[in-house]
XYZ file of N, CA and C in Angstrom:
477
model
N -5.111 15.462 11.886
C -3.881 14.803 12.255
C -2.967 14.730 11.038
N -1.587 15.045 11.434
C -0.822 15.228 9.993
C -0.137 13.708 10.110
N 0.187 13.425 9.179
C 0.576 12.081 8.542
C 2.312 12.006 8.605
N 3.144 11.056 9.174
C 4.021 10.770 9.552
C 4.944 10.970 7.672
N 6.016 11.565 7.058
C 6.327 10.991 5.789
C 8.129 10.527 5.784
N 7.862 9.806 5.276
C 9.421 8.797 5.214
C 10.408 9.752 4.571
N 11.259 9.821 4.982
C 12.220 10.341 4.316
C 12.861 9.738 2.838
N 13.259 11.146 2.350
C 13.765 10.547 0.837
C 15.158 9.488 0.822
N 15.941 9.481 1.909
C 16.612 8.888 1.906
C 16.802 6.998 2.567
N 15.084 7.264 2.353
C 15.015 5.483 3.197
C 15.579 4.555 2.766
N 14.765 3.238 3.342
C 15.402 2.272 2.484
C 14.401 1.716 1.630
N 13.021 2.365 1.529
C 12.118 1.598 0.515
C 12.425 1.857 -0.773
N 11.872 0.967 -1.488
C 12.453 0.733 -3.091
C 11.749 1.666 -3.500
N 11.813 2.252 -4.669
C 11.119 3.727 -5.337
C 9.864 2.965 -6.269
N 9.899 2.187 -6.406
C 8.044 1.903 -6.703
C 7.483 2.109 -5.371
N 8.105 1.714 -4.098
C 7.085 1.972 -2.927
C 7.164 3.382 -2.561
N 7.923 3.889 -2.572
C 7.759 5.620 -2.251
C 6.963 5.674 -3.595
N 6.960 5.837 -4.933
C 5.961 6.629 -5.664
C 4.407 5.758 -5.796
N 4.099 4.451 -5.064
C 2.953 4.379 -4.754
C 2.391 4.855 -4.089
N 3.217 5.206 -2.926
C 2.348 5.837 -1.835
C 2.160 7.216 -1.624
N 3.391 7.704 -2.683
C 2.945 9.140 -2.814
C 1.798 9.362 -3.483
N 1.800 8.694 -4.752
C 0.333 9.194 -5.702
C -0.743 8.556 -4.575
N -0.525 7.399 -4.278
C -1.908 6.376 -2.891
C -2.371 8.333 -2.281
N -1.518 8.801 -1.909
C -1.991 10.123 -0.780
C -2.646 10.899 -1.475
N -1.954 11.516 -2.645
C -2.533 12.036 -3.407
C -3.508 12.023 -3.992
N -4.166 10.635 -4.412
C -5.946 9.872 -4.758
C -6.731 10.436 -3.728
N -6.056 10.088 -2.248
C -6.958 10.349 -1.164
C -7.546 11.923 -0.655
N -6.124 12.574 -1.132
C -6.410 13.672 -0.781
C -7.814 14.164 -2.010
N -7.947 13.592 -3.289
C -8.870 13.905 -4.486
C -10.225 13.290 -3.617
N -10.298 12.466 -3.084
C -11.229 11.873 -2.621
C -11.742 12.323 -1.333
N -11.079 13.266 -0.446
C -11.190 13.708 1.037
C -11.922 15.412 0.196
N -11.087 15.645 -0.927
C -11.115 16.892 -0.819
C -12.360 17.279 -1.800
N -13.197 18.344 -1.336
C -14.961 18.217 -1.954
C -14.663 19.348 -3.564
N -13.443 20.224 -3.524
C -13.777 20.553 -4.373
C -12.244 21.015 -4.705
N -11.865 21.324 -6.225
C -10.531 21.649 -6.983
C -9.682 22.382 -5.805
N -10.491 23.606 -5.656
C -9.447 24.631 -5.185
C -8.762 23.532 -3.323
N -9.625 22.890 -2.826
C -8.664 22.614 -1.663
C -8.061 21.807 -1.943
N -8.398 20.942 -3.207
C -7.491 19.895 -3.321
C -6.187 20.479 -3.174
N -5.870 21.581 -4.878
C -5.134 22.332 -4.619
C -3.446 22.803 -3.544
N -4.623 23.596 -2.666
C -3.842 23.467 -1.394
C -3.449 22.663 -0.813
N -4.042 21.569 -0.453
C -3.758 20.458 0.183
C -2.376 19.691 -0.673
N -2.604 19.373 -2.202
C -1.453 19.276 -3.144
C -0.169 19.878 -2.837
N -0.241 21.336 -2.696
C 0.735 22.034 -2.275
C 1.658 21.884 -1.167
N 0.458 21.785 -0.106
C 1.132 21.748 1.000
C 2.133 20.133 1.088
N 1.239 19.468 0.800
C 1.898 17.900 0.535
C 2.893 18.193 -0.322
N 3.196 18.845 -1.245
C 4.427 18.892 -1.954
C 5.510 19.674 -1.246
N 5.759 20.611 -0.538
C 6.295 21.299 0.332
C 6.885 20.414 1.790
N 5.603 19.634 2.158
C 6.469 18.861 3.239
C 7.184 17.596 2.839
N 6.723 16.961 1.381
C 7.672 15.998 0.874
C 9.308 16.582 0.895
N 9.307 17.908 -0.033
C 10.311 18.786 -0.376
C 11.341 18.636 1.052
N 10.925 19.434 2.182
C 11.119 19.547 3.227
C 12.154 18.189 3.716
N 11.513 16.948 3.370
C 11.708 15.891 3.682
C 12.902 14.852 2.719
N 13.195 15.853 1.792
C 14.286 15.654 0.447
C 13.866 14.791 -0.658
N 12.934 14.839 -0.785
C 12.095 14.557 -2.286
C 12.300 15.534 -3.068
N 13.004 14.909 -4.208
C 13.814 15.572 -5.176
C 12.203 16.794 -6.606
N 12.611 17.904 -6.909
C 11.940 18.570 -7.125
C 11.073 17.568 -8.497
N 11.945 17.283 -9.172
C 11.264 16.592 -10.655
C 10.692 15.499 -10.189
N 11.211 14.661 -9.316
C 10.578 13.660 -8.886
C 9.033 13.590 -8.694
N 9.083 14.556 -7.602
C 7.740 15.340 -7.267
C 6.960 15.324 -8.140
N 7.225 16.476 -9.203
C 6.496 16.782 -10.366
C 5.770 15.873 -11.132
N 7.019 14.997 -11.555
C 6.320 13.590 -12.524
C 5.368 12.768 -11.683
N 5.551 12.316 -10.475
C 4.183 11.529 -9.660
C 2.890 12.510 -9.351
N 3.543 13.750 -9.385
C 2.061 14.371 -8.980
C 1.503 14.896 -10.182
N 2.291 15.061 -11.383
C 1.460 15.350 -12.624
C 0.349 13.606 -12.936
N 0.671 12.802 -12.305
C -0.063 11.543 -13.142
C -1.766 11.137 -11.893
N -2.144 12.611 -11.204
C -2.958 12.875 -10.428
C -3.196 13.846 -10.785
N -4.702 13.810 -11.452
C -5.598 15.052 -11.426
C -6.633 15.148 -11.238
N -7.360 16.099 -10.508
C -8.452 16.100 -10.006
C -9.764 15.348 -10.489
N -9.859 16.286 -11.800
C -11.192 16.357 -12.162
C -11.115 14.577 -13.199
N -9.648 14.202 -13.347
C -9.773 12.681 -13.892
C -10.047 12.046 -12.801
N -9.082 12.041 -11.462
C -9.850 11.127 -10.580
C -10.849 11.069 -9.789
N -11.497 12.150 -9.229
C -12.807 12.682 -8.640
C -13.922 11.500 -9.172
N -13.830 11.478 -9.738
C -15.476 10.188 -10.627
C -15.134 8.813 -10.164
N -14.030 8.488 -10.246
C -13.168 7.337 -10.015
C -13.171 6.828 -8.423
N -12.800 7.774 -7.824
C -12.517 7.548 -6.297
C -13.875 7.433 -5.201
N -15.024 8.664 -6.171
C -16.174 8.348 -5.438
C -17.147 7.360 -5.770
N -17.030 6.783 -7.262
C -17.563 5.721 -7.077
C -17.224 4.232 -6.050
N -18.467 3.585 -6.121
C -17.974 2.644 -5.460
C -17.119 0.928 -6.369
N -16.185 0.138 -5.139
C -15.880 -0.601 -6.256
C -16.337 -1.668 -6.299
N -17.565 -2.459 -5.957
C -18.330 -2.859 -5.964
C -19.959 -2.461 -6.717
N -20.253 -3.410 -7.654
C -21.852 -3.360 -7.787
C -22.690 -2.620 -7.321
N -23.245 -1.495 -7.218
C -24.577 -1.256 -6.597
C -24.348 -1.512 -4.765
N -22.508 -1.041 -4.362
C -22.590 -1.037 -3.173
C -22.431 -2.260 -2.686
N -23.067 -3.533 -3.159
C -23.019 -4.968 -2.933
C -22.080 -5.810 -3.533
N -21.413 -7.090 -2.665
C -20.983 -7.892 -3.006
C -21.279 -8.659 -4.575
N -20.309 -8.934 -5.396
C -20.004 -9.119 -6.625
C -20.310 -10.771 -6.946
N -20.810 -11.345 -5.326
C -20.839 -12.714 -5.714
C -19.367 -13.624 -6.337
N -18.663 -12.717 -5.902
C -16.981 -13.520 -6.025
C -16.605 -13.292 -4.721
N -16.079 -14.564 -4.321
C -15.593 -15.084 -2.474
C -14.348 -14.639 -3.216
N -13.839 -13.640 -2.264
C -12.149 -13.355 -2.273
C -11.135 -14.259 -1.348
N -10.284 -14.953 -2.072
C -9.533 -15.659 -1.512
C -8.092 -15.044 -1.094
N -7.564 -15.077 0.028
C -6.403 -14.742 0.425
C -4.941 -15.469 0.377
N -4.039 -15.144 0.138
C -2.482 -15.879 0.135
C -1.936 -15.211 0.476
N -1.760 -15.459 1.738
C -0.642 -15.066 2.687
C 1.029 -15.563 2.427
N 1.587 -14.541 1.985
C 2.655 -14.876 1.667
C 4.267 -14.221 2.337
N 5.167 -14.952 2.839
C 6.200 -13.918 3.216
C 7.026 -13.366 2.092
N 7.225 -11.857 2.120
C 8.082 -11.277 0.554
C 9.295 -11.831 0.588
N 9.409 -11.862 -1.049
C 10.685 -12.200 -1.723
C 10.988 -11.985 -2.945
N 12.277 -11.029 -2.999
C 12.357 -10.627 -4.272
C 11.447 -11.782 -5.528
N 12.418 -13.279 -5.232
C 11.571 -13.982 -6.334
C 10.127 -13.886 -6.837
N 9.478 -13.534 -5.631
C 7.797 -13.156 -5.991
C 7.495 -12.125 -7.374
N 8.613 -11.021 -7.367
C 8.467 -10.360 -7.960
C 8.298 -10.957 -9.466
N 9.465 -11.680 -9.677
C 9.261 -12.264 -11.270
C 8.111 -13.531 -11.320
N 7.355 -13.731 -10.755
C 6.380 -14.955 -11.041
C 5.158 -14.583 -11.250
N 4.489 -15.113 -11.896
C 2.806 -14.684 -12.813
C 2.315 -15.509 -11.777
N 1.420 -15.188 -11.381
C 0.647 -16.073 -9.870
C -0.885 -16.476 -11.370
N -1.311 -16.048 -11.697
C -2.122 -16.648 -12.017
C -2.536 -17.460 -12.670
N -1.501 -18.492 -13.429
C -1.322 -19.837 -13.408
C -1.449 -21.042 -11.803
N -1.554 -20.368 -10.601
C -1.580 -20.730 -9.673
C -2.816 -20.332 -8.743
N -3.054 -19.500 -9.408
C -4.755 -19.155 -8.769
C -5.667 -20.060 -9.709
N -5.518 -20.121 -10.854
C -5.956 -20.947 -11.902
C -5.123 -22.771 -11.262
N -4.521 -22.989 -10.753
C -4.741 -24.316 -10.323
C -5.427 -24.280 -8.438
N -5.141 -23.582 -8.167
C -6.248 -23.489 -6.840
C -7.375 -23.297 -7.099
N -8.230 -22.543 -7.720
C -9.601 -23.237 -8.512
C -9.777 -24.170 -8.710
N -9.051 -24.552 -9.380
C -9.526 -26.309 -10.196
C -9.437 -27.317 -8.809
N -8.359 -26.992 -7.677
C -8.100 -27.805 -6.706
C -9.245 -27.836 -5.858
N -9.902 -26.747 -5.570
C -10.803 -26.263 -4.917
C -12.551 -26.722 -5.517
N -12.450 -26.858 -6.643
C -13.419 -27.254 -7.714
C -13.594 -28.633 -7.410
N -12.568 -29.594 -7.704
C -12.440 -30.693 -7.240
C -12.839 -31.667 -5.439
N -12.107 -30.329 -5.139
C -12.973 -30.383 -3.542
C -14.209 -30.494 -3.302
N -14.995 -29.424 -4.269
C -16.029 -29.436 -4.015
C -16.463 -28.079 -3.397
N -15.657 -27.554 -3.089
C -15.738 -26.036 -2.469
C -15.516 -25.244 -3.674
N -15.253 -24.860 -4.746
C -14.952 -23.821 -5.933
C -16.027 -23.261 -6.371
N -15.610 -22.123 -6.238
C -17.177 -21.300 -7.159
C -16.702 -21.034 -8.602
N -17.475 -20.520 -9.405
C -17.393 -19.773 -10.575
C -16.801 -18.419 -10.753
N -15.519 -18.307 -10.897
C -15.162 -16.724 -10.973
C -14.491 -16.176 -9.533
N -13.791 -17.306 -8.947
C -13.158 -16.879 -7.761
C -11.986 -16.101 -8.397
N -11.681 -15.247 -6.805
C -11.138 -14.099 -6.839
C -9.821 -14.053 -6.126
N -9.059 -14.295 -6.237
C -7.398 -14.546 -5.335
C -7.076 -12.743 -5.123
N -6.233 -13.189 -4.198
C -5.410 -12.190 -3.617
C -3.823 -12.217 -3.129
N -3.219 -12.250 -3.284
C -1.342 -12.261 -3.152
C -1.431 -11.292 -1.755
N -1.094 -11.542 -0.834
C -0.522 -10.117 0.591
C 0.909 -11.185 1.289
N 1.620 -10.005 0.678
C 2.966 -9.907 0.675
C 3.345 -9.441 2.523
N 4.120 -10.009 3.509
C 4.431 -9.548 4.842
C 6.013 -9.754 4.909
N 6.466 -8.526 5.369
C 7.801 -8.298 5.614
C 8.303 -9.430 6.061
N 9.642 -9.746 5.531
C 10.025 -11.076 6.217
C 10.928 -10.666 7.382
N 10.588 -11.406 8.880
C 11.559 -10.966 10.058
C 13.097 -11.001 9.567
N 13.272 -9.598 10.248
C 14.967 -9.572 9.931
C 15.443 -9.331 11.203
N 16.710 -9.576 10.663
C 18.136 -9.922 12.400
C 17.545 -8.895 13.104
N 17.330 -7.208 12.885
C 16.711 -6.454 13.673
C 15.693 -6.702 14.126
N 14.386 -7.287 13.906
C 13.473 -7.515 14.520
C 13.609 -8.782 15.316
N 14.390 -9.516 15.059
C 15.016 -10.504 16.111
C 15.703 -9.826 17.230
N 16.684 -8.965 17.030
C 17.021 -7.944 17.967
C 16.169 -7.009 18.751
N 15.109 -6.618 18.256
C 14.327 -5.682 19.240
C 13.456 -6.404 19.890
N 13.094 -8.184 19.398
C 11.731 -8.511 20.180
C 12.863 -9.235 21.047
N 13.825 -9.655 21.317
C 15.065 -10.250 22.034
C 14.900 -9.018 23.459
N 15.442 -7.745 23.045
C 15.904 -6.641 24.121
C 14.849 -5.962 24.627
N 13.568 -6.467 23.741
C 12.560 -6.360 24.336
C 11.754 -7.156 25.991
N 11.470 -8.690 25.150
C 11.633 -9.240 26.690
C 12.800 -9.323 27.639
N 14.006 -8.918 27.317
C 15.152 -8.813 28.065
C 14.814 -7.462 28.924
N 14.280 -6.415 28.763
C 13.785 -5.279 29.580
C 12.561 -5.382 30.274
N 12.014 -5.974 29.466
C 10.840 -6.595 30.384
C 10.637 -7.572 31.808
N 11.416 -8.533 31.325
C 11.913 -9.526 32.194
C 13.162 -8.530 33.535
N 13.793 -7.398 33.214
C 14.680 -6.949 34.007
C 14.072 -5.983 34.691
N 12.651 -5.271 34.298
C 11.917 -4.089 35.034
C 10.611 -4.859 35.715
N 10.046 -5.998 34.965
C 9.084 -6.724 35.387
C 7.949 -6.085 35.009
N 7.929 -4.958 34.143
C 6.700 -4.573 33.123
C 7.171 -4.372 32.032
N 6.054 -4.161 30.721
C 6.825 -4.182 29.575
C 7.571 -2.776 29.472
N 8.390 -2.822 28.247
C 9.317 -1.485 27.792
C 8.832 -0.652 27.280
């Protein structure tokens, strides 16, 4: 199954297009058993980016900072211990994005949720936080879940 790719002219910010370009690129090191298909597979992924108006140098510089035989060791290990849990409970923070997030050091704040949590009585030794960032609803998605039950409600199944 070929993989849907955003156009160069979106609206994601260019740290998120060149994460997810190199993100594909890891995977493809990790899917692919040996140099030469990586290779191809590289290629071809560079060709349908191209296709898609991803600028030529652009290209170049994210896919030069992916190479095989550096990440191959990397990707097949595992990231966990011996396969097993690390004995650190991962904690989650659900958060809605905002630029401001961007400038703040969270871990002065994982470091007082420990101690809060410690105090509770629930804190382990060496807990593990997590930041997950969720699109914040915009007027459009107010608009489509709106004209959504509005078609629904007018056909009497969904749209």
């Amino acid at each position: 199954m070929e993989r849907r790719i955003i156009p160069w002219k979106s609206c994601h910010s260019a740290d998120s297009e060149h994460a997810w370009v190199k993100g594909e690129l890891i995977r493809y090191v990790r899917i692919c058993s040996n140099e030469a298909d990586f290779a191809k597979t590289r290629k071809d992924y560079a060709i349908r980016l191209h296709d898609r108006g991803y600028p030529g140098r652009w290209l170049q510089n994210v896919f030069d900072e992916v190479e095989y035989k550096a990440e191959r060791p990397k990707v097949l290990k595992s990231p966990l211990p011996n396969g097993e849990g690390d004995g650190q409970e991962l904690h989650l923070l659900k958060l809605t994005h905002n630029p401001i997030w961007d400038a703040i050091d969270l871990r002065p704040v994982w470091r007082d949720l420990d101690e809060a949590s410690r105090d509770l009585g629930a804190g382990y030794p060496e807990f593990r936080f997590l930041a997950s960032f969720k699109k914040p609803i915009s007027l459009g998605d107010r608009f489509n879940k709106t004209n959504h039950n509005t078609l629904k409600t007018y056909h009497g199944r969904p749209a």
